[in-house]
Coordinates of N, CA and C in Angstrom, one line a residue:
F10 N 0.8 -1.2 0.0 CA 0.0 0.0 0.0 C 0.9 1.3 0.0
S11 N 0.5 2.2 -0.8 CA 1.1 3.5 -0.7 C 0.4 4.4 0.3
T12 N 1.1 5.5 0.7 CA 0.5 6.4 1.7 C -0.6 7.2 1.1
P13 N -1.8 7.2 1.8 CA -2.9 8.0 1.2 C -2.5 9.5 1.0
F14 N -3.1 10.1 0.0 CA -2.7 11.5 -0.3 C -3.1 12.5 0.8
P15 N -2.5 13.6 0.9 CA -2.7 14.6 1.9 C -4.2 14.9 2.1
G16 N -4.7 15.0 3.3 CA -6.1 15.3 3.5 C -6.9 14.1 3.9
I17 N -6.5 12.9 3.4 CA -7.3 11.7 3.8 C -6.4 10.7 4.4
E18 N -5.3 11.2 5.1 CA -4.4 10.2 5.7 C -5.0 9.4 6.8
K19 N -6.2 9.9 7.3 CA -6.9 9.2 8.4 C -7.8 8.2 7.8
G20 N -8.0 8.1 6.5 CA -8.9 7.2 5.9 C -8.4 5.8 5.9
M21 N -7.1 5.6 5.8 CA -6.5 4.3 5.7 C -5.1 4.3 6.2
W22 N -4.7 3.3 7.0 CA -3.4 3.3 7.5 C -2.9 1.8 7.7
Q23 N -1.6 1.6 7.6 CA -1.0 0.3 7.6 C -1.1 -0.3 9.0
S24 N -1.2 -1.6 9.1 CA -1.1 -2.2 10.4 C 0.3 -2.4 10.8
P25 N 0.7 -2.1 12.0 CA 2.1 -2.3 12.4 C 2.4 -3.8 12.6
N26 N 1.4 -4.6 12.7 CA 1.6 -6.0 12.9 C 1.5 -6.9 11.7
A27 N 1.3 -6.3 10.5 CA 1.1 -7.0 9.3 C 2.1 -8.0 9.0
R28 N 1.7 -9.3 8.8 CA 2.7 -10.3 8.4 C 2.0 -11.2 7.4
P29 N 1.8 -10.7 6.2 CA 1.2 -11.5 5.1 C 2.0 -12.7 4.8
P30 N 1.3 -13.9 4.5 CA 2.0 -15.1 4.2 C 2.7 -14.9 2.8
P31 N 3.9 -15.5 2.6 CA 4.6 -15.4 1.4 C 3.9 -16.1 0.2
R32 N 3.9 -15.4 -0.9 CA 3.3 -16.0 -2.1 C 4.0 -17.3 -2.5
V33 N 3.2 -18.3 -3.0 CA 3.8 -19.5 -3.5 C 3.7 -19.5 -5.0
G34 N 4.8 -19.3 -5.7 CA 4.7 -19.2 -7.2 C 4.4 -17.8 -7.5
G35 N 4.2 -17.5 -8.8 CA 3.8 -16.2 -9.3 C 2.4 -16.1 -9.9
G36 N 2.0 -15.0 -10.4 CA 0.7 -14.8 -11.0 C 0.6 -15.5 -12.3
E37 N -0.6 -15.7 -12.8 CA -0.8 -16.3 -14.1 C -0.5 -15.3 -15.2
D38 N -0.7 -14.0 -14.9 CA -0.4 -13.0 -15.9 C 1.0 -12.4 -15.5
G39 N 1.4 -11.4 -16.3 CA 2.6 -10.6 -16.0 C 2.3 -9.9 -14.7
E40 N 3.4 -9.5 -14.0 CA 3.3 -8.9 -12.7 C 2.5 -7.6 -12.7
E41 N 2.7 -6.9 -13.8 CA 2.0 -5.6 -13.9 C 0.5 -5.7 -13.9
D42 N -0.1 -6.7 -14.5 CA -1.5 -6.8 -14.6 C -2.1 -8.0 -13.9
E43 N -1.3 -8.4 -12.8 CA -1.8 -9.5 -12.0 C -3.1 -9.1 -11.3
L44 N -4.0 -10.1 -11.1 CA -5.2 -9.9 -10.4 C -4.9 -9.6 -8.9
Q45 N -5.6 -8.6 -8.4 CA -5.5 -8.2 -7.0 C -6.8 -8.5 -6.3
L46 N -6.8 -9.2 -5.2 CA -8.0 -9.5 -4.4 C -7.9 -8.6 -3.1
V47 N -9.0 -7.9 -2.8 CA -9.0 -7.0 -1.6 C -10.2 -7.5 -0.8
F48 N -9.9 -7.9 0.5 CA -10.9 -8.4 1.4 C -11.1 -7.4 2.5
L49 N -12.4 -7.0 2.6 CA -12.8 -6.1 3.7 C -13.4 -6.9 4.8
E50 N -12.8 -6.7 6.0 CA -13.3 -7.5 7.2 C -13.7 -6.6 8.3
G51 N -14.4 -7.1 9.3 CA -14.8 -6.4 10.5 C -16.2 -6.8 11.0
V52 N -16.6 -6.3 12.1 CA -17.8 -6.7 12.7 C -19.0 -6.3 11.9
A53 N -20.2 -6.9 12.3 CA -21.4 -6.5 11.6 C -21.8 -5.1 11.8
G54 N -22.2 -4.4 10.7 CA -22.7 -3.0 10.8 C -21.6 -2.0 10.7
I55 N -20.4 -2.4 10.3 CA -19.2 -1.5 10.4 C -19.1 -0.7 9.1
G56 N -19.9 -1.0 8.0 CA -19.9 -0.2 6.8 C -19.3 -0.9 5.6
K57 N -19.0 -2.2 5.6 CA -18.4 -2.8 4.4 C -19.3 -2.7 3.2
T58 N -20.6 -2.9 3.4 CA -21.6 -2.9 2.3 C -21.6 -1.6 1.6
N59 N -21.6 -0.5 2.4 CA -21.6 0.9 1.8 C -20.3 1.1 0.9
I60 N -19.2 0.6 1.4 CA -18.0 0.7 0.6 C -18.1 0.0 -0.7
L61 N -18.6 -1.3 -0.6 CA -18.7 -2.1 -1.8 C -19.7 -1.5 -2.8
W62 N -20.8 -0.9 -2.3 CA -21.8 -0.3 -3.1 C -21.2 0.8 -4.0
K63 N -20.4 1.6 -3.3 CA -19.8 2.7 -4.1 C -18.8 2.2 -5.1
L64 N -18.0 1.2 -4.7 CA -17.1 0.6 -5.7 C -17.8 0.0 -6.9
D65 N -18.9 -0.6 -6.6 CA -19.7 -1.2 -7.7 C -20.2 -0.1 -8.6
K66 N -20.6 1.0 -8.1 CA -21.1 2.1 -8.9 C -20.0 2.7 -9.8
L67 N -18.8 2.6 -9.3 CA -17.6 3.0 -10.1 C -17.2 2.0 -11.1
G68 N -17.9 0.9 -11.1 CA -17.6 -0.1 -12.2 C -16.6 -1.2 -11.8
Y69 N -16.3 -1.4 -10.5 CA -15.4 -2.4 -10.0 C -16.2 -3.7 -9.7
K70 N -15.5 -4.8 -9.8 CA -16.1 -6.1 -9.5 C -16.1 -6.2 -7.9
V71 N -17.3 -6.5 -7.4 CA -17.4 -6.6 -6.0 C -18.2 -7.9 -5.7
H72 N -17.9 -8.5 -4.5 CA -18.6 -9.7 -4.1 C -19.0 -9.5 -2.6
T73 N -20.3 -9.4 -2.4 CA -20.8 -9.3 -1.0 C -20.8 -10.7 -0.4
D74 N -20.8 -10.8 0.9 CA -20.7 -12.1 1.5 C -21.9 -13.0 1.3
G75 N -23.1 -12.5 1.2 CA -24.3 -13.3 0.9 C -24.6 -14.3 1.9
F76 N -24.1 -14.1 3.2 CA -24.3 -15.1 4.2 C -25.7 -15.2 4.7
I77 N -26.4 -14.1 4.8 CA -27.8 -14.1 5.3 C -28.7 -14.9 4.3
K78 N -28.5 -14.6 3.0 CA -29.2 -15.4 2.0 C -28.9 -16.9 2.0
L79 N -27.7 -17.2 2.2 CA -27.3 -18.6 2.3 C -28.0 -19.3 3.5
C80 N -28.0 -18.6 4.6 CA -28.7 -19.1 5.8 C -30.2 -19.3 5.6
L81 N -30.8 -18.4 4.8 CA -32.2 -18.5 4.5 C -32.5 -19.7 3.6
E82 N -31.5 -20.0 2.8 CA -31.6 -21.2 1.8 C -31.4 -22.5 2.5
N83 N -30.8 -22.4 3.7 CA -30.5 -23.7 4.5 C -30.9 -23.5 5.9
P84 N -32.3 -23.5 6.1 CA -32.8 -23.2 7.5 C -32.6 -24.4 8.5
S85 N -32.2 -25.6 8.0 CA -32.0 -26.7 8.9 C -30.7 -26.5 9.7
Y86 N -29.8 -25.7 9.3 CA -28.6 -25.4 10.0 C -28.6 -24.1 10.8
H87 N -28.1 -24.1 12.0 CA -27.9 -22.8 12.7 C -26.8 -22.0 12.0
P88 N -27.0 -20.7 11.9 CA -26.1 -19.8 11.2 C -24.6 -20.0 11.6
T89 N -24.4 -20.3 12.9 CA -23.0 -20.4 13.3 C -22.5 -21.8 13.5
S90 N -23.3 -22.8 12.9 CA -22.9 -24.2 13.0 C -21.7 -24.4 12.0
A91 N -21.0 -25.5 12.3 CA -19.8 -25.8 11.5 C -20.3 -26.1 10.0
A92 N -21.5 -26.8 9.9 CA -22.0 -27.1 8.6 C -22.3 -25.8 7.8
M93 N -22.9 -24.8 8.4 CA -23.3 -23.6 7.7 C -22.0 -22.8 7.3
L94 N -21.1 -22.7 8.3 CA -19.9 -22.0 8.0 C -19.0 -22.7 6.9
H95 N -19.1 -24.0 6.8 CA -18.4 -24.7 5.8 C -19.0 -24.4 4.4
K96 N -20.4 -24.4 4.4 CA -21.1 -24.0 3.1 C -20.7 -22.6 2.7
W97 N -20.6 -21.7 3.7 CA -20.2 -20.3 3.3 C -18.8 -20.2 2.8
S98 N -17.9 -21.0 3.4 CA -16.5 -20.9 2.9 C -16.3 -21.5 1.5
N99 N -17.1 -22.5 1.2 CA -17.1 -23.1 -0.1 C -17.6 -22.1 -1.2
R100 N -18.6 -21.3 -0.8 CA -19.1 -20.3 -1.7 C -18.0 -19.2 -1.9
M101 N -17.4 -18.8 -0.8 CA -16.3 -17.8 -1.0 C -15.2 -18.3 -1.9
L102 N -14.8 -19.5 -1.8 CA -13.7 -20.1 -2.6 C -14.2 -20.1 -4.1
D103 N -15.5 -20.4 -4.3 CA -16.0 -20.4 -5.7 C -16.0 -19.0 -6.3
R104 N -16.3 -18.0 -5.5 CA -16.3 -16.6 -5.9 C -14.8 -16.1 -6.2
I105 N -13.9 -16.6 -5.5 CA -12.5 -16.3 -5.8 C -12.1 -16.9 -7.1
D106 N -12.5 -18.1 -7.3 CA -12.2 -18.8 -8.6 C -12.9 -18.0 -9.8
S107 N -14.1 -17.6 -9.5 CA -14.9 -16.8 -10.5 C -14.2 -15.5 -10.8
A108 N -13.6 -14.8 -9.8 CA -12.9 -13.6 -10.0 C -11.7 -13.8 -10.9
R109 N -11.0 -14.9 -10.7 CA -9.8 -15.2 -11.6 C -10.2 -15.4 -13.0
E110 N -11.4 -16.2 -13.2 CA -11.8 -16.4 -14.6 C -12.3 -15.1 -15.3
E111 N -13.0 -14.3 -14.5 CA -13.4 -13.0 -15.1 C -12.2 -12.1 -15.5
H112 N -11.1 -12.2 -14.7 CA -9.9 -11.4 -14.9 C -9.3 -11.9 -16.2
Q113 N -9.2 -13.2 -16.4 CA -8.6 -13.8 -17.6 C -9.4 -13.4 -18.8
K114 N -10.6 -13.1 -18.7 CA -11.5 -12.7 -19.8 C -11.4 -11.2 -20.1
G115 N -10.7 -10.5 -19.2 CA -10.6 -9.1 -19.4 C -11.8 -8.3 -18.8
L116 N -12.5 -8.9 -17.9 CA -13.7 -8.3 -17.4 C -13.6 -7.6 -16.1
V117 N -12.3 -7.5 -15.6 CA -12.1 -6.9 -14.3 C -11.4 -5.6 -14.4
R118 N -12.0 -4.5 -13.9 CA -11.5 -3.2 -14.0 C -10.3 -3.0 -13.1
D119 N -9.2 -2.4 -13.7 CA -8.0 -2.1 -13.0 C -7.4 -3.3 -12.3
N120 N -7.8 -4.5 -12.7 CA -7.2 -5.8 -12.2 C -7.4 -6.0 -10.7
V121 N -8.5 -5.4 -10.2 CA -8.8 -5.6 -8.7 C -10.2 -6.0 -8.5
V122 N -10.4 -6.9 -7.6 CA -11.7 -7.4 -7.2 C -11.9 -7.2 -5.7
F123 N -13.0 -6.7 -5.2 CA -13.2 -6.4 -3.8 C -14.2 -7.4 -3.2
F124 N -13.9 -7.9 -2.0 CA -14.8 -8.8 -1.3 C -15.2 -8.3 0.0
G125 N -16.5 -8.4 0.3 CA -17.0 -8.1 1.6 C -16.9 -9.3 2.5
R126 N -15.9 -9.3 3.4 CA -15.5 -10.4 4.2 C -14.6 -11.4 3.5
S127 N -14.1 -12.3 4.3 CA -13.1 -13.2 3.8 C -13.3 -14.6 4.6
L128 N -12.3 -15.5 4.4 CA -12.4 -16.7 5.1 C -12.1 -16.6 6.6
L129 N -11.7 -15.4 7.0 CA -11.5 -15.2 8.4 C -12.9 -15.0 9.1
T130 N -13.9 -14.7 8.4 CA -15.2 -14.5 9.0 C -15.7 -15.8 9.6
P131 N -15.7 -16.9 8.9 CA -16.2 -18.2 9.5 C -15.2 -18.6 10.6
A132 N -13.9 -18.2 10.5 CA -13.0 -18.5 11.6 C -13.4 -17.8 12.9
V133 N -13.8 -16.5 12.8 CA -14.3 -15.7 13.9 C -15.6 -16.3 14.5
Y134 N -16.5 -16.6 13.6 CA -17.9 -17.0 14.1 C -17.8 -18.5 14.6
S135 N -16.8 -19.2 14.3 CA -16.7 -20.6 14.8 C -16.2 -20.7 16.2
G136 N -15.8 -19.5 16.7 CA -15.4 -19.4 18.1 C -14.3 -20.4 18.4
G137 N -14.5 -21.2 19.5 CA -13.4 -22.2 19.9 C -13.5 -23.5 19.2
L138 N -14.4 -23.7 18.2 CA -14.4 -25.0 17.5 C -13.1 -25.3 16.8
P139 N -12.7 -26.5 16.7 CA -11.5 -26.9 16.0 C -11.5 -26.4 14.5
I140 N -12.7 -26.2 13.9 CA -12.7 -25.8 12.5 C -12.2 -24.4 12.3
N141 N -12.0 -23.7 13.4 CA -11.4 -22.3 13.3 C -10.1 -22.4 12.7
I142 N -9.3 -23.4 13.0 CA -7.9 -23.5 12.5 C -8.0 -23.8 11.0
Y143 N -9.0 -24.6 10.6 CA -9.2 -25.0 9.2 C -9.4 -23.7 8.3
F144 N -10.4 -22.9 8.8 CA -10.7 -21.7 8.0 C -9.5 -20.7 7.9
R145 N -8.8 -20.6 9.0 CA -7.6 -19.7 9.0 C -6.5 -20.3 8.0
Q146 N -6.4 -21.6 7.9 CA -5.5 -22.2 7.0 C -6.0 -22.0 5.5
L147 N -7.3 -22.0 5.3 CA -7.8 -21.8 4.0 C -7.4 -20.4 3.5
M148 N -7.6 -19.4 4.5 CA -7.3 -18.0 4.1 C -5.8 -17.8 3.8
T149 N -5.0 -18.5 4.6 CA -3.5 -18.4 4.3 C -3.2 -19.0 2.9
E150 N -3.8 -20.1 2.6 CA -3.6 -20.7 1.3 C -4.1 -19.8 0.1
V151 N -5.2 -19.1 0.3 CA -5.7 -18.2 -0.7 C -4.7 -17.1 -0.9
R152 N -4.2 -16.6 0.2 CA -3.2 -15.4 0.1 C -1.9 -15.9 -0.5
Q153 N -1.5 -17.1 -0.3 CA -0.3 -17.7 -0.9 C -0.5 -17.8 -2.4
A154 N -1.7 -18.1 -2.8 CA -2.0 -18.3 -4.3 C -2.3 -17.1 -5.1
H155 N -2.7 -16.0 -4.4 CA -3.2 -14.8 -5.1 C -2.6 -13.6 -4.5
S156 N -2.3 -12.6 -5.3 CA -1.9 -11.3 -4.8 C -3.2 -10.7 -4.1
S157 N -3.0 -10.4 -2.8 CA -4.2 -10.0 -2.0 C -3.9 -9.0 -0.9
S158 N -4.9 -8.4 -0.4 CA -4.8 -7.5 0.7 C -5.9 -7.7 1.7
M159 N -5.6 -7.7 3.0 CA -6.6 -7.9 4.0 C -6.8 -6.6 4.8
L160 N -8.0 -6.0 4.8 CA -8.3 -4.7 5.4 C -9.2 -4.9 6.6
L161 N -8.9 -4.4 7.7 CA -9.8 -4.4 8.9 C -10.5 -3.1 9.0
C162 N -11.8 -3.1 8.8 CA -12.6 -1.9 8.8 C -12.8 -1.4 10.2
Q163 N -12.8 0.0 10.4 CA -13.0 0.6 11.7 C -14.0 1.7 11.6
A164 N -14.9 1.8 12.6 CA -15.9 2.9 12.6 C -16.3 3.1 14.1
D165 N -17.0 4.2 14.3 CA -17.5 4.6 15.6 C -18.5 3.6 16.1
N166 N -18.3 3.2 17.4 CA -19.2 2.2 18.0 C -20.6 2.6 18.0
Y167 N -20.9 3.8 18.2 CA -22.3 4.3 18.3 C -22.9 4.2 16.9
A168 N -22.2 4.5 15.8 CA -22.7 4.4 14.5 C -23.0 3.0 14.1
I169 N -22.1 2.1 14.6 CA -22.3 0.7 14.3 C -23.6 0.2 15.0
T170 N -23.8 0.6 16.2 CA -25.0 0.1 17.0 C -26.2 0.7 16.4
Q171 N -26.2 1.9 15.9 CA -27.4 2.5 15.3 C -27.7 1.8 13.9
K172 N -26.7 1.5 13.2 CA -26.9 0.8 11.9 C -27.5 -0.5 12.1
I173 N -27.0 -1.3 13.1 CA -27.5 -2.6 13.3 C -29.0 -2.5 13.8
A174 N -29.3 -1.6 14.6 CA -30.7 -1.4 15.1 C -31.6 -1.1 14.0
G175 N -31.2 -0.3 13.1 CA -32.0 0.1 11.9 C -32.2 -1.1 11.0
R176 N -31.1 -1.9 10.8 CA -31.2 -3.0 9.9 C -32.1 -4.1 10.5
L177 N -32.1 -4.3 11.8 CA -33.0 -5.3 12.4 C -34.4 -4.8 12.3
F178 N -34.7 -3.5 12.5 CA -36.0 -3.0 12.5 C -36.6 -3.2 11.1
D179 N -35.8 -3.0 10.0 CA -36.3 -3.0 8.7 C -36.4 -4.4 8.1
A180 N -35.7 -5.4 8.7 CA -35.5 -6.7 8.1 C -36.8 -7.5 8.1
P181 N -37.1 -8.3 7.0 CA -38.3 -9.2 7.0 C -38.1 -10.2 8.2
D182 N -39.2 -10.8 8.6 CA -39.1 -11.7 9.8 C -38.1 -12.8 9.7
R183 N -38.0 -13.5 8.6 CA -37.0 -14.6 8.5 C -35.6 -14.1 8.5
E184 N -35.3 -13.0 7.8 CA -34.0 -12.4 7.8 C -33.7 -11.9 9.2
K185 N -34.6 -11.3 9.9 CA -34.4 -10.9 11.3 C -34.0 -12.1 12.2
E186 N -34.7 -13.2 12.0 CA -34.4 -14.4 12.8 C -32.9 -14.8 12.6
V187 N -32.5 -14.8 11.4 CA -31.1 -15.1 11.1 C -30.1 -14.2 11.8
R188 N -30.4 -12.9 11.7 CA -29.5 -11.9 12.2 C -29.5 -12.0 13.8
L189 N -30.6 -12.3 14.4 CA -30.7 -12.4 15.8 C -29.9 -13.7 16.2
A190 N -29.9 -14.7 15.4 CA -29.2 -16.0 15.7 C -27.7 -15.7 15.5
L191 N -27.3 -14.7 14.8 CA -25.9 -14.3 14.6 C -25.5 -13.3 15.7
G192 N -26.4 -13.0 16.6 CA -26.1 -12.2 17.8 C -26.0 -10.7 17.5
E193 N -26.6 -10.2 16.4 CA -26.5 -8.8 16.0 C -27.1 -7.9 17.1
D194 N -28.0 -8.4 17.9 CA -28.6 -7.5 18.9 C -28.0 -7.8 20.3
D195 N -27.0 -8.6 20.4 CA -26.3 -9.0 21.6 C -25.0 -8.2 21.8
A196 N -25.0 -7.2 22.6 CA -23.9 -6.3 22.8 C -22.6 -7.1 23.2
T197 N -22.9 -8.1 24.1 CA -21.8 -8.9 24.6 C -21.1 -9.7 23.5
F198 N -22.0 -10.3 22.7 CA -21.5 -11.1 21.6 C -20.7 -10.3 20.6
Q199 N -21.3 -9.1 20.3 CA -20.6 -8.2 19.3 C -19.2 -7.8 19.8
Q200 N -19.2 -7.5 21.2 CA -17.9 -7.2 21.7 C -16.9 -8.3 21.6
Q201 N -17.4 -9.5 21.8 CA -16.5 -10.7 21.6 C -16.0 -10.8 20.2
M202 N -16.9 -10.5 19.2 CA -16.5 -10.5 17.8 C -15.4 -9.4 17.6
S203 N -15.6 -8.3 18.1 CA -14.6 -7.2 18.0 C -13.3 -7.6 18.6
E204 N -13.3 -8.2 19.7 CA -12.1 -8.7 20.4 C -11.4 -9.8 19.5
A205 N -12.2 -10.6 18.9 CA -11.6 -11.7 18.1 C -10.9 -11.1 16.9
Y206 N -11.5 -10.0 16.2 CA -10.8 -9.4 15.1 C -9.5 -8.7 15.6
A207 N -9.6 -8.0 16.8 CA -8.4 -7.4 17.3 C -7.3 -8.4 17.5
Q208 N -7.6 -9.5 18.0 CA -6.6 -10.6 18.2 C -6.0 -11.0 16.9
L209 N -6.8 -11.2 15.9 CA -6.3 -11.5 14.6 C -5.4 -10.5 14.0
E210 N -5.7 -9.2 14.3 CA -4.9 -8.1 13.9 C -3.5 -8.2 14.6
T211 N -3.5 -8.4 15.9 CA -2.2 -8.5 16.6 C -1.4 -9.7 16.1
E212 N -2.0 -10.7 15.5 CA -1.3 -11.9 15.0 C -0.9 -11.7 13.6
G213 N -1.1 -10.5 13.0 CA -0.6 -10.2 11.7 C -1.4 -10.5 10.5
C214 N -2.7 -10.8 10.8 CA -3.6 -11.2 9.7 C -4.1 -10.1 8.8
F215 N -3.9 -8.8 9.2 CA -4.4 -7.7 8.4 C -3.3 -6.8 7.9
D216 N -3.4 -6.3 6.7 CA -2.3 -5.5 6.2 C -2.6 -4.0 6.5
A217 N -3.8 -3.6 6.7 CA -4.1 -2.2 6.9 C -5.5 -2.1 7.5
F218 N -5.7 -0.9 8.1 CA -7.1 -0.5 8.6 C -7.7 0.5 7.6
L219 N -9.1 0.3 7.5 CA -9.8 1.2 6.6 C -10.9 1.9 7.5
D220 N -11.0 3.2 7.5 CA -12.0 3.9 8.2 C -13.3 4.0 7.4
T221 N -14.3 3.3 7.8 CA -15.6 3.2 7.0 C -16.6 4.1 7.6
S222 N -16.3 5.0 8.5 CA -17.2 6.0 9.0 C -17.8 6.8 7.9
S223 N -17.0 7.1 6.9 CA -17.5 7.8 5.7 C -17.1 7.0 4.5
S224 N -18.1 6.5 3.8 CA -17.8 5.6 2.7 C -17.1 6.3 1.6
K225 N -17.4 7.6 1.4 CA -16.8 8.4 0.4 C -15.3 8.5 0.7
L226 N -14.9 8.9 1.9 CA -13.5 8.9 2.3 C -12.9 7.6 2.2
G227 N -13.6 6.6 2.7 CA -13.0 5.2 2.7 C -12.7 4.7 1.3
V228 N -13.6 5.0 0.3 CA -13.3 4.6 -1.1 C -12.2 5.3 -1.7
A229 N -12.1 6.7 -1.4 CA -11.1 7.5 -1.9 C -9.7 7.0 -1.4
A230 N -9.6 6.8 -0.1 CA -8.4 6.3 0.5 C -8.0 5.0 0.0
L231 N -9.0 4.1 -0.2 CA -8.7 2.7 -0.6 C -8.1 2.7 -2.1
L232 N -8.8 3.4 -3.0 CA -8.4 3.5 -4.3 C -7.0 4.1 -4.5
H233 N -6.8 5.2 -3.7 CA -5.5 5.8 -3.8 C -4.4 4.9 -3.3
A234 N -4.7 4.1 -2.2 CA -3.7 3.2 -1.7 C -3.3 2.1 -2.7
L235 N -4.3 1.8 -3.5 CA -4.1 0.8 -4.6 C -3.5 1.5 -5.9
D236 N -3.2 2.8 -5.8 CA -2.7 3.5 -6.9 C -3.7 3.6 -8.1
I237 N -5.0 3.7 -7.7 CA -6.0 3.8 -8.7 C -6.7 5.2 -8.5
A238 N -6.8 5.9 -9.6 CA -7.4 7.2 -9.5 C -8.9 7.1 -9.7
P239 N -9.8 7.5 -8.7 CA -11.2 7.4 -8.8 C -11.7 8.1 -10.1
R240 N -12.6 7.4 -10.8 CA -13.1 8.0 -12.0 C -14.5 7.4 -12.4
P241 N -15.3 8.1 -13.1 CA -16.6 7.5 -13.4 C -16.5 6.3 -14.2
Q242 N -17.5 5.4 -14.2 CA -17.5 4.2 -15.0 C -17.7 4.6 -16.5
E243 N -16.9 3.9 -17.4 CA -17.1 4.2 -18.8 C -18.4 3.7 -19.3
E244 N -18.9 4.4 -20.3 CA -20.1 3.9 -21.0 C -19.9 2.6 -21.7

């Protein structure tokens, strides 16, 4: 990552603990146009979706996590069960493969694809289950195989709480049930999730922090860090 331009230096900053796994082999394309995968991580309601929405409007390839929809399609499993998290991780791996195929066809703008969440999400939600180690290993192997960046999103706690409350209020009944099962209304559980991400950060899992309090600032800082000048989507 390069240093954000003057005036938005608070929008994104490097993690002092970053220890990305070494790449295994090189990219399929030349180094200059190699596919870049950017994963946005963080607790529920922190603003990942708003960042992805703006990036999509600018014409970039984005993949939202789709976990709520997946849970609705598989009501027999609890959202935080090992079976459900395994299904979710498989979908994420499929989308990573899809991104590579789209890039090979020349369909990826500026050689970068953005993801809302990563394989660290099922690791966090699996808690103390042994499968936690499996998901973390999957993420390591993805990073070894692809040029990638892991960003930990940051925002004001009050803003996060208000966003979650509004989302629960507006959600259809079945979606609300899933969100409640994920502990979105449980302050203690959300604090545990926040602490889990903080622990992953100290262990070197993230390359940088992204302030998502303002999606406009966040997108500008992110694109600049990737050496991409924000511009409207071509017709």
